[in-house]
Each structure stands twice: as structure tokens, then as C-alpha cells.
Tab-separated table of C-alpha atoms and ligand atoms in Angstrom:
chain	number	residue	atom	x	y	z
T	205	MET	CA	153.209	141.772	137.539
T	206	ARG	CA	153.372	138.119	136.549
T	207	LYS	CA	153.614	135.757	139.523
T	208	LYS	CA	156.579	133.469	139.038
T	209	LEU	CA	156.200	129.709	138.767
T	210	ILE	CA	158.959	127.408	139.990
T	211	ALA	CA	158.479	123.926	138.577
T	212	ALA	CA	160.337	120.673	139.194
T	213	ASN	CA	160.716	118.171	136.373
T	214	TRP	CA	161.865	114.940	137.978
T	215	LYS	CA	162.186	113.156	134.614
T	216	MET	CA	162.650	109.379	135.150
T	217	TYR	CA	163.758	109.589	138.769
T	218	LYS	CA	162.248	108.455	142.106
T	219	THR	CA	160.085	105.510	143.129
T	220	PRO	CA	156.825	106.251	145.007
T	221	GLU	CA	158.655	105.694	148.287
T	222	GLN	CA	161.381	108.164	147.317
T	223	ALA	CA	158.737	110.645	146.161
T	224	ALA	CA	156.960	110.408	149.527
T	225	ALA	CA	160.267	111.007	151.325
T	226	PHE	CA	160.885	114.113	149.179
T	227	PHE	CA	157.525	115.628	150.115
T	228	ARG	CA	158.029	114.847	153.811
T	229	ASP	CA	161.158	117.004	153.759
T	230	PHE	CA	160.166	119.580	151.145
T	231	LEU	CA	156.665	120.670	152.194
T	232	PRO	CA	157.576	122.035	155.655
T	233	MET	CA	160.463	124.014	154.144
T	234	VAL	CA	158.224	125.880	151.689
T	235	SER	CA	154.944	125.961	153.633
T	236	ASP	CA	155.210	129.718	154.281
T	237	HIS	CA	156.192	130.556	150.707
T	238	THR	CA	153.526	132.575	148.923
T	239	ARG	CA	155.619	134.802	146.630
T	240	ASP	CA	155.784	132.199	143.842
T	241	GLU	CA	153.729	129.241	142.647
T	242	ILE	CA	155.350	125.830	143.108
T	243	VAL	CA	154.730	122.757	140.945
T	244	VAL	CA	156.352	119.326	141.109
T	245	CYS	CA	156.134	117.038	138.052
T	246	PRO	CA	157.065	113.482	139.052
T	247	PRO	CA	156.869	110.339	136.880
T	248	TYR	CA	153.299	109.049	136.332
T	249	ILE	CA	153.743	106.266	138.843
T	250	ASP	CA	154.406	108.774	141.636
T	251	LEU	CA	151.494	111.102	140.850
T	252	GLN	CA	149.017	109.631	143.293
T	253	ILE	CA	151.390	109.648	146.227
T	254	ALA	CA	152.528	113.177	145.324
T	255	ILE	CA	148.953	114.447	145.193
T	256	GLU	CA	148.107	112.852	148.535
T	257	ALA	CA	151.256	114.275	150.094
T	258	ALA	CA	150.698	117.787	148.713
T	259	ARG	CA	146.961	117.983	149.444
T	260	GLY	CA	146.151	121.174	151.357
T	261	SER	CA	149.647	122.564	150.776
T	262	ASN	CA	150.895	125.350	148.506
T	263	VAL	CA	152.484	122.827	146.112
T	264	MET	CA	150.710	121.695	142.957
T	265	ILE	CA	151.382	118.513	141.024
T	266	GLY	CA	151.976	118.181	137.283
T	267	ALA	CA	152.586	115.360	134.808
T	268	GLN	CA	155.521	115.226	132.384
T	269	ASN	CA	153.493	114.273	129.315
T	270	VAL	CA	149.961	113.461	128.136
T	271	HIS	CA	148.325	111.879	125.093
T	272	TRP	CA	146.315	113.964	122.604
T	273	GLU	CA	143.243	111.706	122.670
T	274	LYS	CA	140.840	111.364	125.595
T	275	GLU	CA	140.911	107.566	125.470
T	276	GLY	CA	141.570	104.767	123.047
T	277	ALA	CA	143.835	101.926	122.038
T	278	PHE	CA	147.148	103.661	122.804
T	279	THR	CA	149.204	101.165	124.790
T	280	GLY	CA	151.363	102.787	127.426
T	281	GLU	CA	149.783	106.245	127.173
T	282	ILE	CA	147.988	108.430	129.736
T	283	SER	CA	145.055	110.777	129.006
T	284	VAL	CA	143.983	114.186	130.263
T	285	THR	CA	140.937	112.540	131.837
T	286	MET	CA	143.154	110.245	133.883
T	287	LEU	CA	145.368	113.117	135.007
T	288	GLY	CA	142.358	115.248	135.911
T	289	ALA	CA	140.782	112.401	137.902
T	290	LEU	CA	143.919	112.147	140.022
T	291	GLY	CA	144.004	115.872	140.765
T	292	VAL	CA	146.901	116.806	138.504
T	293	THR	CA	146.786	120.521	137.626
T	294	HIS	CA	149.773	121.011	135.286
T	295	VAL	CA	151.346	119.138	132.401
T	296	ILE	CA	154.669	119.540	130.614
T	297	ILE	CA	154.250	119.300	126.836
T	298	GLY	CA	156.936	118.968	124.179
T	299	HIS	CA	159.973	118.641	126.426
T	300	SER	CA	163.109	118.425	124.282
T	301	GLU	CA	163.820	114.906	125.572
T	302	ARG	CA	160.449	113.828	124.198
T	303	ARG	CA	161.172	115.597	120.906
T	304	GLN	CA	164.641	114.025	120.764
T	305	TYR	CA	163.956	110.436	121.882
T	306	PHE	CA	160.222	109.835	121.448
T	307	ASN	CA	159.309	111.423	118.131
T	308	GLU	CA	157.425	114.357	119.618
T	309	THR	CA	156.779	116.853	116.836
T	310	ASP	CA	155.436	120.399	116.652
T	311	ASP	CA	152.178	118.833	115.476
T	312	THR	CA	151.788	116.454	118.444
T	313	VAL	CA	152.711	119.337	120.771
T	314	ASN	CA	149.873	121.335	119.226
T	315	ARG	CA	147.379	118.496	119.658
T	316	LYS	CA	148.449	117.868	123.250
T	317	LEU	CA	148.247	121.573	124.047
T	318	GLU	CA	144.729	121.748	122.676
T	319	ILE	CA	143.397	118.832	124.722
T	320	ALA	CA	145.188	119.966	127.887
T	321	LEU	CA	143.596	123.415	127.629
T	322	GLU	CA	140.162	121.926	126.881
T	323	ASN	CA	140.475	119.903	130.055
T	324	HIS	CA	141.546	122.775	132.286
T	325	LEU	CA	145.110	121.613	132.822
T	326	THR	CA	147.842	124.252	132.890
T	327	PRO	CA	150.194	123.312	130.061
T	328	ILE	CA	153.902	124.075	130.230
T	329	VAL	CA	154.949	124.010	126.579
T	330	CYS	CA	158.698	123.587	126.093
T	331	VAL	CA	160.590	125.198	123.234
T	332	GLY	CA	164.292	125.678	122.627
T	333	GLU	CA	167.120	125.409	120.150
T	334	VAL	CA	169.906	122.819	119.937
T	335	LEU	CA	173.554	123.934	119.974
T	336	GLU	CA	174.027	123.741	116.189
T	337	GLU	CA	170.990	125.971	115.687
T	338	ARG	CA	172.305	128.564	118.149
T	339	GLU	CA	175.747	128.495	116.547
T	340	ALA	CA	174.206	128.928	113.105
T	341	GLY	CA	172.259	131.986	114.321
T	342	LEU	CA	168.945	130.162	113.986
T	343	THR	CA	167.681	130.466	117.572
T	344	GLU	CA	165.027	133.029	116.758
T	345	ASP	CA	163.746	131.088	113.731
T	346	VAL	CA	163.506	127.873	115.740
T	347	LEU	CA	161.626	129.517	118.604
T	348	ARG	CA	159.268	131.254	116.186
T	349	ARG	CA	158.537	128.033	114.329
T	350	GLN	CA	158.021	125.974	117.489
T	351	CYS	CA	155.675	128.575	118.990
T	352	MET	CA	153.727	129.198	115.804
T	353	ARG	CA	153.075	125.497	115.272
T	354	ALA	CA	152.327	124.782	118.928
T	355	PHE	CA	149.782	127.617	119.123
T	356	ASN	CA	148.195	126.909	115.742
T	357	GLY	CA	144.373	127.022	115.757
T	358	ILE	CA	144.090	127.832	119.465
T	359	SER	CA	142.114	130.895	120.539
T	360	ALA	CA	143.297	133.401	123.137
T	361	ARG	CA	140.227	132.661	125.250
T	362	LYS	CA	141.020	128.961	125.305
T	363	ALA	CA	144.749	129.534	125.844
T	364	ALA	CA	144.300	131.508	129.068
T	365	LYS	CA	146.303	129.035	131.196
T	366	LEU	CA	149.140	128.615	128.700
T	367	THR	CA	152.649	128.700	130.144
T	368	VAL	CA	155.799	128.386	128.025
T	369	ALA	CA	159.230	127.155	129.089
T	370	TYR	CA	162.308	128.234	127.153
T	371	GLU	CA	164.754	125.371	127.466
T	372	PRO	CA	167.839	125.709	125.277
T	373	VAL	CA	168.694	122.067	124.588
T	374	TRP	CA	172.440	122.716	124.969
T	375	ALA	CA	171.833	123.827	128.572
T	376	ILE	CA	169.801	120.811	129.700
T	377	GLY	CA	171.717	118.527	132.050
T	378	THR	CA	175.024	119.980	130.869
T	379	GLY	CA	175.804	122.437	133.639
T	380	LYS	CA	175.848	125.188	130.983
T	381	THR	CA	173.266	127.884	131.568
T	382	ALA	CA	172.021	130.622	129.303
T	383	THR	CA	172.963	134.019	130.701
T	384	PRO	CA	170.013	136.061	131.975
T	385	GLU	CA	170.459	138.272	128.887
T	386	MET	CA	170.369	135.309	126.488
T	387	ALA	CA	167.266	133.962	128.196
T	388	ALA	CA	165.613	137.386	128.188
T	389	ASP	CA	166.244	137.733	124.436
T	390	ALA	CA	164.721	134.320	123.751
T	391	HIS	CA	161.767	135.097	126.008
T	392	SER	CA	161.078	138.308	124.077
T	393	VAL	CA	160.951	136.327	120.839
T	394	ILE	CA	158.473	133.878	122.397
T	395	ARG	CA	156.394	136.714	123.850
T	396	HIS	CA	156.333	138.476	120.500
T	397	GLU	CA	155.189	135.279	118.781
T	398	ALA	CA	152.465	134.763	121.390
T	399	GLY	CA	151.402	138.364	120.803
T	400	LYS	CA	150.958	137.737	117.086
T	401	VAL	CA	148.711	134.740	117.733
T	402	PHE	CA	146.836	135.731	120.894
T	403	GLY	CA	147.157	139.511	121.080
T	404	ASP	CA	149.405	141.903	122.982
T	405	GLN	CA	147.492	141.821	126.248
T	406	PHE	CA	147.680	138.043	126.357
T	407	ALA	CA	151.402	138.119	125.586
T	408	GLU	CA	151.968	140.645	128.357
T	409	ASN	CA	150.413	138.246	130.874
T	410	LEU	CA	152.003	135.065	129.484
T	411	ARG	CA	154.407	133.347	131.850
T	412	ILE	CA	157.649	132.195	130.251
T	413	LEU	CA	159.878	129.997	132.409
T	414	TYR	CA	163.567	129.325	131.883
T	415	GLY	CA	164.934	125.767	132.063
T	416	GLY	CA	168.410	124.346	131.575
T	417	SER	CA	170.860	123.672	134.419
T	418	VAL	CA	169.093	125.954	136.897
T	419	LYS	CA	171.016	125.447	140.160
T	420	PRO	CA	170.799	127.149	143.577
T	421	GLU	CA	174.095	128.969	142.881
T	422	ILE	CA	172.928	130.697	139.711
T	423	CYS	CA	169.139	130.866	140.061
T	424	THR	CA	168.961	134.330	141.606
T	425	ALA	CA	170.476	136.146	138.632
T	426	LEU	CA	168.091	134.350	136.283
T	427	LEU	CA	164.960	134.745	138.372
T	428	CYS	CA	165.579	138.425	139.101
T	429	GLU	CA	165.481	139.112	135.370
T	430	GLU	CA	162.146	140.722	134.566
T	431	GLU	CA	161.531	138.681	131.402
T	432	ILE	CA	161.999	135.374	133.263
T	433	ASP	CA	158.751	134.342	134.943
T	434	GLY	CA	160.022	131.258	136.704
T	435	ALA	CA	162.096	128.148	136.256
T	436	LEU	CA	161.685	124.565	135.090
T	437	VAL	CA	164.267	122.662	137.086
T	438	GLY	CA	165.563	119.165	136.346
T	439	GLY	CA	168.490	117.728	138.317
T	440	ALA	CA	168.478	120.335	141.104
T	441	SER	CA	164.806	119.639	141.877
T	442	LEU	CA	165.446	116.061	143.020
T	443	ASP	CA	166.877	117.138	146.345
T	444	PRO	CA	164.415	118.939	148.667
T	445	VAL	CA	167.045	121.294	150.096
T	446	SER	CA	168.405	122.301	146.717
T	447	PHE	CA	164.917	122.779	145.217
T	448	THR	CA	163.872	124.836	148.255
T	449	LYS	CA	166.878	127.127	147.682
T	450	ILE	CA	165.686	127.698	144.127
T	451	VAL	CA	162.083	128.303	145.197
T	452	LYS	CA	163.310	130.862	147.724
T	453	TYR	CA	165.905	132.420	145.385
Q	125	LIG	P1	168.399	120.302	134.186
Q	125	LIG	O1	167.975	121.323	135.199
Q	125	LIG	O2	168.806	118.995	134.795
Q	125	LIG	O3	169.395	120.855	133.212
Q	125	LIG	O4	167.088	119.941	133.323
Q	125	LIG	C1	166.361	120.975	132.757
Q	125	LIG	C2	165.092	120.433	132.211
Q	125	LIG	O5	165.090	119.716	131.238
Q	125	LIG	C3	163.851	120.764	132.911
Q	125	LIG	O6	162.745	120.375	132.186
């Protein structure tokens, strides 16, 4: 049995003060929740306050991005060392918004994945097709390519903490959700690809989250699907009550 992981991706929302207010409300509502793992990924500027707020609780804190070098002249970037020093445990890599707006490529995803794993962070690698690719019947090819390139050169031993999120781009922030069957099909493709690179046993244990308009009203059907090992939640994770409903689906 794979323990499910429910992760919040706050994107570019909330000041430190707003982040602190979220945790004040959220933590007591989920303090007795042990069935699933819970991660909140706020903007960099909120990480410290989030870590202080969540210390000693059952909620872990992740970053939304990381650079592929440990340090250097990379204005505006943040390293694995910096995240580790703060107490960050998870990091989202290759989110479609980074691929779309910030030139993230399969190659930079691969390099970021490698350094995150080397530094004991739990990476959440995002893959997913855009609408035109789905309509052209290319979903499987896209997922295969993104996984193959992301996992390139990484050993199963090193990849132990790998987590993948299937986020169909057409479902992100649109209110359109993949059906549990569509998600399950995509997850099987990802699992199969992971199996080819890391072996069947690894693939069997790999957690694959679903992301894309996960809301309290529809989360139960998705999360009860055996192939779906959790959720990566955008908009609905900004409100503590709504995110709690998803955590407790
Ligand atoms: P929404 O839940 O707002 O569609 O965002 C999904 C997402 O991109 C999570 O990473």
C-alpha cells in the first residue's frame, strides 16, 4: 500500500503574514490526520515562517522550484543547500507553469531532480500534456518522453524518494478535471516508464499524484482511485477549510 501524499502548491500567492494566518487555522484542523502525508509548498519568501509554524506538526514544507547548482552566480535563484538549511523537505520540479513561462526543459528538470535527490529532498516531478497533445492522441508519447528525460542517468538507489505528479496542463486552473479513469491511464504510463528505468519493484512503490483543478467537491472520486497516490492542489489549497476537506477526502 502506498501512503497518499496531499500537497499544496500555493504558486505566487500569500505574503508571510497571510501564510502565518493559514497555518494558524489549518494546523489544528489536520492535527489528528495520520492517514496521509501533508505538504505545503509556499513561495520562497514564506518558507521560513511556514517551517516555524509547522514545526512539530504533521505538515511538511516544500519549495516550488530549485536551481540545479549548489551555489554560484545565478541571480534570483535558490539552491538545494539553502532549502535544506531552512528545513524544507520537498521540492516541486518541472511544474508546467515553469515549463511554459520560464523556459524549464526536460533537461533542466533532470538536472534539478538529480541535485534534489543528492541532497535528500523529496522531489515532486511534474509531467503532463497540453490540450493539443491530448486531442492529437499524443498524451502517452508526451508522458513517456518527459519521464524518460527527467529520469535519465539516475539510479534506482538514488531515486528512492522520487514522487511524480501527473498534471494535465488543460486541467490546471481551468476547473476542468481529468476523470479518475483518465488519470489512472496516465498514471499507468508513468509507472510503466519508471519501471523501465528503475525496475518493477521501484515502480510499484512510486507515488504518482494527480494535479489539475482538484477541488473538495470532486477530490474523493479521484483519491479513491487506486492508481492515484495523492493530489497536488493549486487554487483550492489557499483556503485552510477547503484544503482540509481535500486532505480528509
Ligand atoms: P489548480 O488546482 O489551481 O488547477 O492547480 C493545479 C496545479 O498546478 C498544482 O500544481
